[in-house]
Coordinates of C-alpha atoms in Angstrom, one line a residue:
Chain A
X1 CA 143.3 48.8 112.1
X2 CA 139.6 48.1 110.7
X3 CA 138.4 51.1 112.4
X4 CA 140.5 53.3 110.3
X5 CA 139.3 54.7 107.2
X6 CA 142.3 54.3 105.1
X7 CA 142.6 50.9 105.9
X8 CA 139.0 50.4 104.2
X9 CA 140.3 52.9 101.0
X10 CA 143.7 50.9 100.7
X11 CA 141.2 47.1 100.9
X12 CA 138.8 49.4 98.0
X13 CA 141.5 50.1 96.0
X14 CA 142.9 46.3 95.9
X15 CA 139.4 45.1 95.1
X16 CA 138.5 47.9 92.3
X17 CA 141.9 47.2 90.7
X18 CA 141.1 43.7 90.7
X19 CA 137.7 43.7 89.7
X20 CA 138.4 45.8 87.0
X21 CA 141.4 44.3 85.5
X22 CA 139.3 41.4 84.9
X23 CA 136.4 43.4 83.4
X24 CA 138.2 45.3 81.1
X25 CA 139.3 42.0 79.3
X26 CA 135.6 40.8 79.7
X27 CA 134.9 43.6 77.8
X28 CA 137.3 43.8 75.2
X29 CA 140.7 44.3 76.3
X30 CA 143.6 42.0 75.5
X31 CA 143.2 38.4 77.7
X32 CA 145.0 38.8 80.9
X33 CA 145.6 42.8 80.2
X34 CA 142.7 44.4 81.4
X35 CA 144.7 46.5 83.2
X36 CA 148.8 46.2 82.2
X37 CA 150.7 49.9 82.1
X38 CA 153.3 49.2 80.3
X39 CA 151.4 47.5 77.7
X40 CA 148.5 50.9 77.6
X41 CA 152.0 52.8 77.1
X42 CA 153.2 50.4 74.3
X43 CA 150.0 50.8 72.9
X44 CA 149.6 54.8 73.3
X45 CA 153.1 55.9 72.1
X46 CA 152.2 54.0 69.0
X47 CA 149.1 55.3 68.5
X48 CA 150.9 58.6 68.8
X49 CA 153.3 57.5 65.7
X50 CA 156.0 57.0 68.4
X51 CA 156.6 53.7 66.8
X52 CA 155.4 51.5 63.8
X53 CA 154.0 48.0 65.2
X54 CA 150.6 48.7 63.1
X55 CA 149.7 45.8 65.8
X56 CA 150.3 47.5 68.9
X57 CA 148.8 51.1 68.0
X58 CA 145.9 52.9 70.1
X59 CA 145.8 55.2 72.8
X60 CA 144.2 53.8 75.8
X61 CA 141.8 55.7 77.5
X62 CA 142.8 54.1 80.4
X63 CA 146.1 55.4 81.0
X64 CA 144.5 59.0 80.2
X65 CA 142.2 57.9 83.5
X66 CA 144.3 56.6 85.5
X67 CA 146.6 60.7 85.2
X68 CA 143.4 62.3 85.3
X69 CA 141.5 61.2 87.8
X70 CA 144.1 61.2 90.4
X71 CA 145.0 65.0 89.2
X72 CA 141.1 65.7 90.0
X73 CA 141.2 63.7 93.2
X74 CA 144.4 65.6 94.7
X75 CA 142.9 68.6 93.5
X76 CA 139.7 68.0 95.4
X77 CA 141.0 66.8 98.4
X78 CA 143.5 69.7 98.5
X79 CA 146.8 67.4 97.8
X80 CA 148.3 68.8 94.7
X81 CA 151.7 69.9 94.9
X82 CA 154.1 70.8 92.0
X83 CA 157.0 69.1 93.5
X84 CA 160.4 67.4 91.5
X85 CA 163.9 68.1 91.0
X86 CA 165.1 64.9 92.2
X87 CA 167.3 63.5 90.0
X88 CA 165.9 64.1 86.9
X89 CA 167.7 62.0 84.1
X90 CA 168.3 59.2 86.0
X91 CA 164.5 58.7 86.6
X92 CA 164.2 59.4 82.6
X93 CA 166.2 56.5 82.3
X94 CA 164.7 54.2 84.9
X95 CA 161.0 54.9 83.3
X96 CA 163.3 53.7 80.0
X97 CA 164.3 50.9 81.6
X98 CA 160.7 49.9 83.8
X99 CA 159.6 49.8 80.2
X100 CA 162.4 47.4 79.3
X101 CA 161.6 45.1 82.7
X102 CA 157.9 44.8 81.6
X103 CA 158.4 44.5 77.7
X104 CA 160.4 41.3 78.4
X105 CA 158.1 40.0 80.6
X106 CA 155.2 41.0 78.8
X107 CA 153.3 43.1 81.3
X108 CA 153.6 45.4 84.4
X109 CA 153.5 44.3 88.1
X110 CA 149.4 44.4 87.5
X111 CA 149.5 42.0 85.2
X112 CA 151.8 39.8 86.0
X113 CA 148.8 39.2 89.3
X114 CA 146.4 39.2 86.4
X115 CA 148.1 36.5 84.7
X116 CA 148.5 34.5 87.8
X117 CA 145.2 34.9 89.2
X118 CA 143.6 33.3 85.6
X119 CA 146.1 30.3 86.5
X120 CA 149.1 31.5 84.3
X121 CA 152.0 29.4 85.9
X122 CA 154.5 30.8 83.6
X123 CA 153.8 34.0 85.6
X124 CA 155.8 32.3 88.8
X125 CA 158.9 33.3 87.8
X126 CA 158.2 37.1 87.3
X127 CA 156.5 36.6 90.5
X128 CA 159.9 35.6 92.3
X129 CA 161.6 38.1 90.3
X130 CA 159.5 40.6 91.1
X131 CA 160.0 40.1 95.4
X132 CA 163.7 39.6 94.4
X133 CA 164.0 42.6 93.0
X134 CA 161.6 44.6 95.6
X135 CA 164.2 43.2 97.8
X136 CA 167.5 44.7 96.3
X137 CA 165.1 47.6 96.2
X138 CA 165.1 47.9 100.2
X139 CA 168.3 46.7 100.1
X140 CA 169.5 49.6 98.0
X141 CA 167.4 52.0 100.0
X142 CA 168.4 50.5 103.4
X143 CA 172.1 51.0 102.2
X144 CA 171.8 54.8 101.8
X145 CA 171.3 54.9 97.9
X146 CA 168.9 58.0 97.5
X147 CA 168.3 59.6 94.2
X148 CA 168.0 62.7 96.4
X149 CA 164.9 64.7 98.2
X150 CA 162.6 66.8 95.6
X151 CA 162.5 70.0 95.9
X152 CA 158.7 71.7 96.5
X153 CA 157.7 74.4 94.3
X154 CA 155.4 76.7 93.7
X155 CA 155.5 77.0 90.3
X156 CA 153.1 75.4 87.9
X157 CA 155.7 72.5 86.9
X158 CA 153.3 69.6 88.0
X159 CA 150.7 70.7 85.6
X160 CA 152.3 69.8 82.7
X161 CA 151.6 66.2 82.8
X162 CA 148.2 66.4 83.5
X163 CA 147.7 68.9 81.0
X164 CA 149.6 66.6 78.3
X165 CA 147.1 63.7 79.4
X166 CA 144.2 66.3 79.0
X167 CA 145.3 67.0 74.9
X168 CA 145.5 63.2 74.6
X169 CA 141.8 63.4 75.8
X170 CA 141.1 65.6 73.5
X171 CA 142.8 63.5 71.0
X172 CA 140.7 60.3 71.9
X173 CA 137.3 62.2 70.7
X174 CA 138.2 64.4 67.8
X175 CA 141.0 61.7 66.4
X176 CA 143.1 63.4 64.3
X177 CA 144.5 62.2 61.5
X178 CA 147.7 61.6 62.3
X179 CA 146.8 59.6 65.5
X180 CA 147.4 55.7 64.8
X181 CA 144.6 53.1 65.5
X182 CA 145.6 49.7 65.1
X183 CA 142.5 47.4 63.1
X184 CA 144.4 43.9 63.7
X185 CA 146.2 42.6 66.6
X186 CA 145.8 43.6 70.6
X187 CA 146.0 47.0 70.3
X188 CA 142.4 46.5 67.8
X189 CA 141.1 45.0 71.0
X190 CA 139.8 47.5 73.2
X191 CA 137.1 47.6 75.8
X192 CA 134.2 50.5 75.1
X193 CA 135.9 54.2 75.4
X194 CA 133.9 55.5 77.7
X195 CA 134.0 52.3 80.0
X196 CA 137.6 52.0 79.6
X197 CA 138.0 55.8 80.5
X198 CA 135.6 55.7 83.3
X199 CA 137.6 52.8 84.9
X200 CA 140.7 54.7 84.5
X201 CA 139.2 57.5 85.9
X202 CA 137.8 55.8 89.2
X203 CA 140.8 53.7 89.5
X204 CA 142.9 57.0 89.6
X205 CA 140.7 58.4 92.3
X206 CA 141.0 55.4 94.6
X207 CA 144.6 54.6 94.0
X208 CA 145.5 58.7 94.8
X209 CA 143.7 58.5 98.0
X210 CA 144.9 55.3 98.9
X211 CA 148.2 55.1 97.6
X212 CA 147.6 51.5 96.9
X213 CA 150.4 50.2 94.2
X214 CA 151.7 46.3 93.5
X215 CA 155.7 47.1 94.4
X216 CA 154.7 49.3 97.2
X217 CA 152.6 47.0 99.1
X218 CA 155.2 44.4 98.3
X219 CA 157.9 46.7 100.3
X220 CA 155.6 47.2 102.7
X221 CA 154.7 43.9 103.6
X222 CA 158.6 42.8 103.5
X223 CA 159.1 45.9 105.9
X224 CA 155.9 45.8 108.2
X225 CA 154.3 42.8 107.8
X226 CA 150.6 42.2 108.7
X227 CA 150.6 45.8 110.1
X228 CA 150.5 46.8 106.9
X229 CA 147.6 48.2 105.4
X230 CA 149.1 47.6 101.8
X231 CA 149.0 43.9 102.9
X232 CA 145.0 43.3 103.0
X233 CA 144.6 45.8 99.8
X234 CA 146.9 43.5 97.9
X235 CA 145.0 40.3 99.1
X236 CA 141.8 42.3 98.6
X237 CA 143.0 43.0 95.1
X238 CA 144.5 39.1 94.9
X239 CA 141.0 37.6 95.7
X240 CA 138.9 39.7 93.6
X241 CA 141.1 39.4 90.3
X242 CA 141.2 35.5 91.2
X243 CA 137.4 36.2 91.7
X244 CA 135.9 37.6 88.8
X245 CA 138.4 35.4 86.8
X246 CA 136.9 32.1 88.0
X247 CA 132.9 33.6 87.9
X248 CA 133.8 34.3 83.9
X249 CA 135.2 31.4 83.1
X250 CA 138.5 33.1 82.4
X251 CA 140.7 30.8 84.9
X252 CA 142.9 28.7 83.0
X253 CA 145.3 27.2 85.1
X254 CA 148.6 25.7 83.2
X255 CA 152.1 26.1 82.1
X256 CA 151.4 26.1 77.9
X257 CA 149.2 28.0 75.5
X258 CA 148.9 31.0 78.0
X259 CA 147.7 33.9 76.3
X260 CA 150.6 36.7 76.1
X261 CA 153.3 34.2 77.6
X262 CA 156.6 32.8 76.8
X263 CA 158.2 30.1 78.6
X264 CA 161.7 31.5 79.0
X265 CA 161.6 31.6 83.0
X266 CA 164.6 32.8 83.6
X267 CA 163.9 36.2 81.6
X268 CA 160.8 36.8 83.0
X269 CA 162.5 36.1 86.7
X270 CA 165.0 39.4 85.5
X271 CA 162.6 41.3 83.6
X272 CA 160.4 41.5 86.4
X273 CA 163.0 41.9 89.3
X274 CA 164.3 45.2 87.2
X275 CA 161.1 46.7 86.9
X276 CA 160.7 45.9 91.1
X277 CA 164.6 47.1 91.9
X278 CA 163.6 50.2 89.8
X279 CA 160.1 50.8 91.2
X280 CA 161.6 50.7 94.8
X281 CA 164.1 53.4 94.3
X282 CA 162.7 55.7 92.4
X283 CA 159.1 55.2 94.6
X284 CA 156.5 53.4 92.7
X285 CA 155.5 50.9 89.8
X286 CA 154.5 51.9 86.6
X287 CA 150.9 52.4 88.1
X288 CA 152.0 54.7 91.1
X289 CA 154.3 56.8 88.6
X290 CA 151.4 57.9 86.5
X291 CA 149.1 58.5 90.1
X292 CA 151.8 60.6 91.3
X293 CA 152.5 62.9 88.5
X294 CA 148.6 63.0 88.3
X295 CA 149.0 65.0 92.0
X296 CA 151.5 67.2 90.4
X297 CA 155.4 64.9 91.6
X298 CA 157.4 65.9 88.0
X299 CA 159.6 63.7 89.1
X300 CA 157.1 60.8 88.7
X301 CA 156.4 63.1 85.4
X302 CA 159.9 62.4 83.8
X303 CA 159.2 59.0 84.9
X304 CA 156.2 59.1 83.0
X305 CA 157.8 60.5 79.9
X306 CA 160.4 57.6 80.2
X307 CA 158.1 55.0 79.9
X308 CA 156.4 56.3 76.4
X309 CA 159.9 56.9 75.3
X310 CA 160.8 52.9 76.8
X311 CA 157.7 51.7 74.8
X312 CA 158.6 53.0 71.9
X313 CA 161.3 52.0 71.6
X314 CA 161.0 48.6 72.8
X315 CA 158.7 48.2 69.6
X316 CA 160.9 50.0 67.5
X317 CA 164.1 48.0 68.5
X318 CA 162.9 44.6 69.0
X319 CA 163.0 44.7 72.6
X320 CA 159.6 43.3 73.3
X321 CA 159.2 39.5 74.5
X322 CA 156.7 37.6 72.3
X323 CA 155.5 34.3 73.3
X324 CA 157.8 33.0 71.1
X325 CA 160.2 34.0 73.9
X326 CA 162.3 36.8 74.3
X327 CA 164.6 38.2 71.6
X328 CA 168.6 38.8 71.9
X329 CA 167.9 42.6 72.5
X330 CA 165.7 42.3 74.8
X331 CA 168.1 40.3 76.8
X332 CA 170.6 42.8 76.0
X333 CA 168.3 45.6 77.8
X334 CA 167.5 43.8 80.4
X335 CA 171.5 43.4 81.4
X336 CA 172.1 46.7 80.3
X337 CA 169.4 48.0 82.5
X338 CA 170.6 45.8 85.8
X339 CA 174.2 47.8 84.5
X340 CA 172.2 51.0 84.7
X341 CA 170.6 49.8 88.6
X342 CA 173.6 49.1 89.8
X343 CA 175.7 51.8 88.8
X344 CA 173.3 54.1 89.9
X345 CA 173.4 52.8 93.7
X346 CA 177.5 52.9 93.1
X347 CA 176.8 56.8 92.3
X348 CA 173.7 57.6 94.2
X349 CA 174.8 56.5 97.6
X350 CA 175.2 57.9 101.1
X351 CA 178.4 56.8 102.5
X352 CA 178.8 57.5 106.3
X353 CA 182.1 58.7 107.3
Chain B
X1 CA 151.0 86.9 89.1
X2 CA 149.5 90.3 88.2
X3 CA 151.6 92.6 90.3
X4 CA 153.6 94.3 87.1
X5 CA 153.0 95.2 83.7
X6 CA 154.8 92.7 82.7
X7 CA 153.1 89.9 84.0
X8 CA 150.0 91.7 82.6
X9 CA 151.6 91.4 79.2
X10 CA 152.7 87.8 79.7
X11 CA 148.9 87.2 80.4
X12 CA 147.1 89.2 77.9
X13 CA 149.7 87.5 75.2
X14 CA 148.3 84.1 76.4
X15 CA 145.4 84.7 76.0
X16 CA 145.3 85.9 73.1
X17 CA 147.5 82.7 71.8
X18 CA 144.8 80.6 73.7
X19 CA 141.9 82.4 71.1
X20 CA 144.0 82.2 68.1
X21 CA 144.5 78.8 69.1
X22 CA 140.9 78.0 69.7
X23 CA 139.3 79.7 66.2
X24 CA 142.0 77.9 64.4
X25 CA 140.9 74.8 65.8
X26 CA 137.1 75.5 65.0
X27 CA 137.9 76.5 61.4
X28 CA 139.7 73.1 61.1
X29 CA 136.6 71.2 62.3
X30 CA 134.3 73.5 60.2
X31 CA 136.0 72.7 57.1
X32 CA 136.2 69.1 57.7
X33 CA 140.1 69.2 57.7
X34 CA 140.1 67.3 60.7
X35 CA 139.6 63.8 59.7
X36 CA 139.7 64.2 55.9
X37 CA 143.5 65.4 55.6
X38 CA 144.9 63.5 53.1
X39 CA 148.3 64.3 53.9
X40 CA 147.8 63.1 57.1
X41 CA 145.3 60.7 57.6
X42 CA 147.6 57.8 57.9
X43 CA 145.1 55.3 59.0
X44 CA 143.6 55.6 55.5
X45 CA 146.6 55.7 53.6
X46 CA 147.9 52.3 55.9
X47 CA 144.6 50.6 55.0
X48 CA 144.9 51.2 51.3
X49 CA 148.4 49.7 51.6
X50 CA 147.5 47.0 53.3
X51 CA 144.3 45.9 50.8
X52 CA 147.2 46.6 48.2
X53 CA 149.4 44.0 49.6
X54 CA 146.6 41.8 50.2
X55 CA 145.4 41.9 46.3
X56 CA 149.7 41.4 45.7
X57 CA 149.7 38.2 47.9
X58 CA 146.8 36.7 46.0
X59 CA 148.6 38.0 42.5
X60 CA 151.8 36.5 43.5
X61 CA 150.6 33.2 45.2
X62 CA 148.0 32.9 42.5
X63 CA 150.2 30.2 40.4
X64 CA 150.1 28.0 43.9
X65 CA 146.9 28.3 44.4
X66 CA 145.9 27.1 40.8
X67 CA 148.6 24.0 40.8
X68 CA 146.5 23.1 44.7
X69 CA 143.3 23.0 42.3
X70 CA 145.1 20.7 39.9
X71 CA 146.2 18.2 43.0
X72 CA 149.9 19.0 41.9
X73 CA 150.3 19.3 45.4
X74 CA 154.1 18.6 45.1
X75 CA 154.3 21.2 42.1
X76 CA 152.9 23.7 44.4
X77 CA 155.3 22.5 47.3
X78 CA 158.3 23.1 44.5
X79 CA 157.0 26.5 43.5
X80 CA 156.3 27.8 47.3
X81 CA 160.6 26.9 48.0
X82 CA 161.3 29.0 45.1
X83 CA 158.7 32.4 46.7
X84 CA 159.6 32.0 49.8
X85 CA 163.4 32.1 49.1
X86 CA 162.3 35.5 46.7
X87 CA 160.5 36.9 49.6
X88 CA 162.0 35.5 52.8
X89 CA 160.3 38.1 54.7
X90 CA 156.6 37.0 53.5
X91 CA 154.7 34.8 55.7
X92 CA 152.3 34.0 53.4
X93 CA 154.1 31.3 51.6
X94 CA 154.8 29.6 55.0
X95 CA 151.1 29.5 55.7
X96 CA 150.1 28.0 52.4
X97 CA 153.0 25.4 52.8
X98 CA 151.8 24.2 56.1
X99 CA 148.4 24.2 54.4
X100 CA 149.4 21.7 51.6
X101 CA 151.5 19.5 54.0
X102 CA 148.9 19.3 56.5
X103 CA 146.7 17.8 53.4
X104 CA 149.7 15.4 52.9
X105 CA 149.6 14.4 56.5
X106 CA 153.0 15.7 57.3
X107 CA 151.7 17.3 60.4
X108 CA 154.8 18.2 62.1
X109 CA 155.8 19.9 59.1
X110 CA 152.8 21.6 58.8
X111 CA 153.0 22.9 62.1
X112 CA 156.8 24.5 61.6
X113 CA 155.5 26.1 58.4
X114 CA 152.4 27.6 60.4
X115 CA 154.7 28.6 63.2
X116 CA 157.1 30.6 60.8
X117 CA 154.5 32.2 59.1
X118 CA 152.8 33.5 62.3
X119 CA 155.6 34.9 63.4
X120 CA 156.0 37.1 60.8
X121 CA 152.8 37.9 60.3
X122 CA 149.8 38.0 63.2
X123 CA 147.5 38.7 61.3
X124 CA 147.1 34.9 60.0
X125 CA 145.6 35.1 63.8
X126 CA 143.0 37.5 63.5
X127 CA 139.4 36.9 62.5
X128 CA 139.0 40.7 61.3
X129 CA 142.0 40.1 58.5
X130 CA 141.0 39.2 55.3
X131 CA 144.0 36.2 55.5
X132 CA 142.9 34.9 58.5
X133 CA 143.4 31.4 59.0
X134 CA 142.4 31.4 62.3
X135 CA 139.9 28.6 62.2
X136 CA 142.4 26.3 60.4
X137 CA 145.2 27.1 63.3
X138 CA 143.2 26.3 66.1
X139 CA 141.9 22.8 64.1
X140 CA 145.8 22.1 63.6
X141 CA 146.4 22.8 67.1
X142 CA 143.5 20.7 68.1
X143 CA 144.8 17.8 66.0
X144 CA 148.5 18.9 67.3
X145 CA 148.1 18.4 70.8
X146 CA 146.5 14.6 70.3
X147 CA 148.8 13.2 67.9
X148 CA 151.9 15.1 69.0
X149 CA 151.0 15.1 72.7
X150 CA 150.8 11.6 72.6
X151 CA 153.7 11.2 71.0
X152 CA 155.5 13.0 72.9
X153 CA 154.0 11.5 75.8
X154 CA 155.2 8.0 75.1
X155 CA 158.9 9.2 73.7
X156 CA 159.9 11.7 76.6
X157 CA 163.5 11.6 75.2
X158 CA 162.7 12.5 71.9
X159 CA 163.8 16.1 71.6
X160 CA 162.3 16.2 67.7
X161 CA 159.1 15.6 69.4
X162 CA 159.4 17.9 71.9
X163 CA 160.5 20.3 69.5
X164 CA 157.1 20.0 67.7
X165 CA 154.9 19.7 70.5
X166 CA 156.6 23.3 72.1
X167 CA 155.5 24.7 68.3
X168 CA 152.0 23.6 68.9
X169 CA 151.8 25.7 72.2
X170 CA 153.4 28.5 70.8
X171 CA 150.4 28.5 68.2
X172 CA 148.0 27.7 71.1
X173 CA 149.3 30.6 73.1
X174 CA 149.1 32.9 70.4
X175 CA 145.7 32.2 69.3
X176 CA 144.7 32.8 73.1
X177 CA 145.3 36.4 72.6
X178 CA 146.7 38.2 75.5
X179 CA 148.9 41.3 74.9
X180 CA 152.2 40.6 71.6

């Protein structure tokens, strides 16, 4: 296993992902969200006027990195390939309903390790929920329930994402006037452009070449064990995050006063195990969806387009958790997304004769 | 993609959009258009709103603040029912309430007010706002978590308690930062 060289690129990935989702905040990001998707989404479909939390506007160079430099990598290394077809509104939906998952929880599978690892017990539950829901992911999977193989094609269909994430690049520098910045709240706290799109960029490159992703390695490990290779990236990227938390002094360990937190376990246990039954059937976290339609999958692309339409709207409707805990719609998306889950594996299964 | 005329027309089209596209855009950033839109620039047009509603808060709450300076402390208390009923959506009143009856020594009280003010507005949090209060918070929290920790550590039944004490780590975790 050691002597192969993806087993070294999966262990990089883990530790740059790790490394860097502390730094980030070291620098200037959010505490705890150095690195969170769902909250860089929130954030950047704000910023875009998507939605009107003046707190949570401003479009994350990051996220614009992360597309990027995974388009560049599979480009280089000769692995793009326009490729979707697979089910395309349900996985609109699902990138919806990730959105919801995350909002409720307050923050993607990377940051709910990010919490943990600066000694965030609240983040326990959404831990549990997170393998629970990985689980029924398998499960599902295991059961025959398949959105359905994509179709590859020639055509110039897994461009468009990229190209999208190029404009908002474009949009960064020259800020137009109708792009939103946010000068109170998170969203105002931001780590140096260029350092925040540089780490977006690098952590693009590694995770397209390694494939590295939170829910994925999660599957893996319930599904291989210690012969997987996702299994010592996500310990790599466990012990540097843990790491680089305790050497800044950013390792906090309790239950109360956690920054970005609420207490309501139970939600977080459900917001968390959506986001992992999700992220197991349609192929990927939050992070993984934007790496993929980086190399061109426009099914990971729709995906993509879900989640900015899923954080706007859980601004716009109230959806979001705040640490004063999480609000009646939220709860209501939340069930109405395990609805959504589960009547897609009624209609998306394979039933043998 | 070049085998008809078609496709050659398809092409030469696109390009041609592409240039259009292009000098368009560099006549925009010639003329300073960019940036200085008026119509458009929302970021200015939000920031002169919210200096506007600043200048409004200290208009409105003005009377408060002048019945404070007196030491009609209960006056003010009186007056602050009567804005925050007129504006129930207006955190300000909420934060200057938990200011008087943290003077008064009623710091549960004080804390509640703090809380419901916060959560309608953040910005009470922030050291870049012009209302920040952040300093007081985190002093009230400070002084939160030893009297109302203790108390709540000798009375584990009391649920009043326990309601205060969750306040004061809702205030803690929200002046830790972290992601709203």
């Amino acid at each position: 296993m050691m002597r192969d060289r993806h087993f070294w690129l999966v262990v990089a990935a883990g530790v740059l992902l790790g490394g860097l989702g502390v730094l980030l905040a070291v620098w200037g990001n959010p505490e705890n969200s150095g690195i969170c998707v769902s909250c860089f989404i929130e954030n950047s479909a704000g910023a875009l006027g998507f939605h009107d939390n003046s707190r949570m506007q401003y479009l994350r160079p990051e996220l614009i990195g992360f597309v990027l430099g995974s388009a560049a990598s599979a480009i280089l290394f000769r692995e793009f390939r326009s490729r979707g077809g697979s089910a395309p509104l349900p996985r609109l939906f699902a990138g919806i309903f990730m959105m919801v998952g995350c909002a409720v929880f307050i923050g993607c599978p990377i940051k709910l390790f990010l919490r943990l690892t600066a000694g965030d017990l609240t983040a326990l539950a959404g831990v549990a929920g997170l393998v629970a829901g990985v689980w029924a992911g398998v499960r599902s999977l295991a059961n025959g329930v398949e959105p359905g193989p994509p179709e590859q094609k020639g055509r110039g269909e897994g461009l468009l994402v990229p190209v999208g994430f190029i404009v908002m690049l474009a949009f960064l520098f020259v800020q137009p006037g109708f792009l939103l910045f946010s000068g109170r709240g998170s969203a105002a706290q931001h780590a140096p452009l260029l350092i925040s799109l540089a780490a977006g960029l690098s952590l693009g490159v590694a995770a397209q070449r390694s494939r590295f992703c939170i829910t994925g390695s999660i599957r893996d490990i319930m599904l291989m064990g210690r012969r997987s290779y996702m299994l010592w990236g996500f310990m790599a990227f466990l012990v540097a995050a843990a790491g680089f938390n305790l050497a800044s002094g950013r390792f906090n360990p309790g239950y109360y006063g956690q920054p970005g937190a609420h207490l309501d376990a139970l939600w977080s246990f459900l917001g968390m195990g959506l986001t992992g039954w999700i992220s197991v059937l349609i192929g990927g976290c939050p992070f993984r969806q934007l790496i993929k339609a980086g190399e061109g999958d426009g099914d990971a692309g729709l995906v993509v387009v879900g989640m900015f339409i899923g954080g706007a709207l859980v601004q716009s409707w109230g959806v979001a958790a705040t640490a004063a805990g999480v609000p009646l719609s939220g709860k209501i998306a939340v069930l109405a997304g395990f609805a959504f889950v589960l009547a897609g594996c009624l209609l998306f299964r394979e039933r043998s004769a | 993609m070049f085998k008809d005329t078609f496709d050659k027309l398809c092409w030469a089209c696109l390009a041609l959009v592409l240039i259009a596209l292009l000098v368009l855009l560099g006549m925009k950033a010639g003329s300073g258009e960019g940036k200085a839109a008026s119509g458009l620039d929302k970021a200015v047009e939000r920031e002169m709103a919210y200096h506007a509603r600043v200048e409004l808060i200290a208009k409105l709450y003005g009377p408060v603040e002048g019945l404070r300076k007196e030491g009609k402390n209960q006056e003010a208390l009186l007056k602050l029912d009567e804005l925050i009923r007129k504006y129930p959506g207006e955190a300000h009143g909420h934060i200057l309430q938990g200011e008087i009856l943290r003077e008064m020594g009623a710091l549960d009280e004080a804390v509640t007010s703090y809380v419901a003010g916060v959560k309608l507005n953040g910005d009470y949090l922030d050291d870049k706002s012009p209302l920040s209060r952040r300093g007081d918070i985190q002093r009230l929290v400070d002084e939160g978590l030893k009297n109302i920790g203790t108390r709540a550590a000798a009375n584990p039944g009391n649920r009043t308690i326990a309601a205060s004490l969750q306040k004061v780590n809702y205030l803690r975790s929200r002046l830790a930062g972290g992601c709203e």
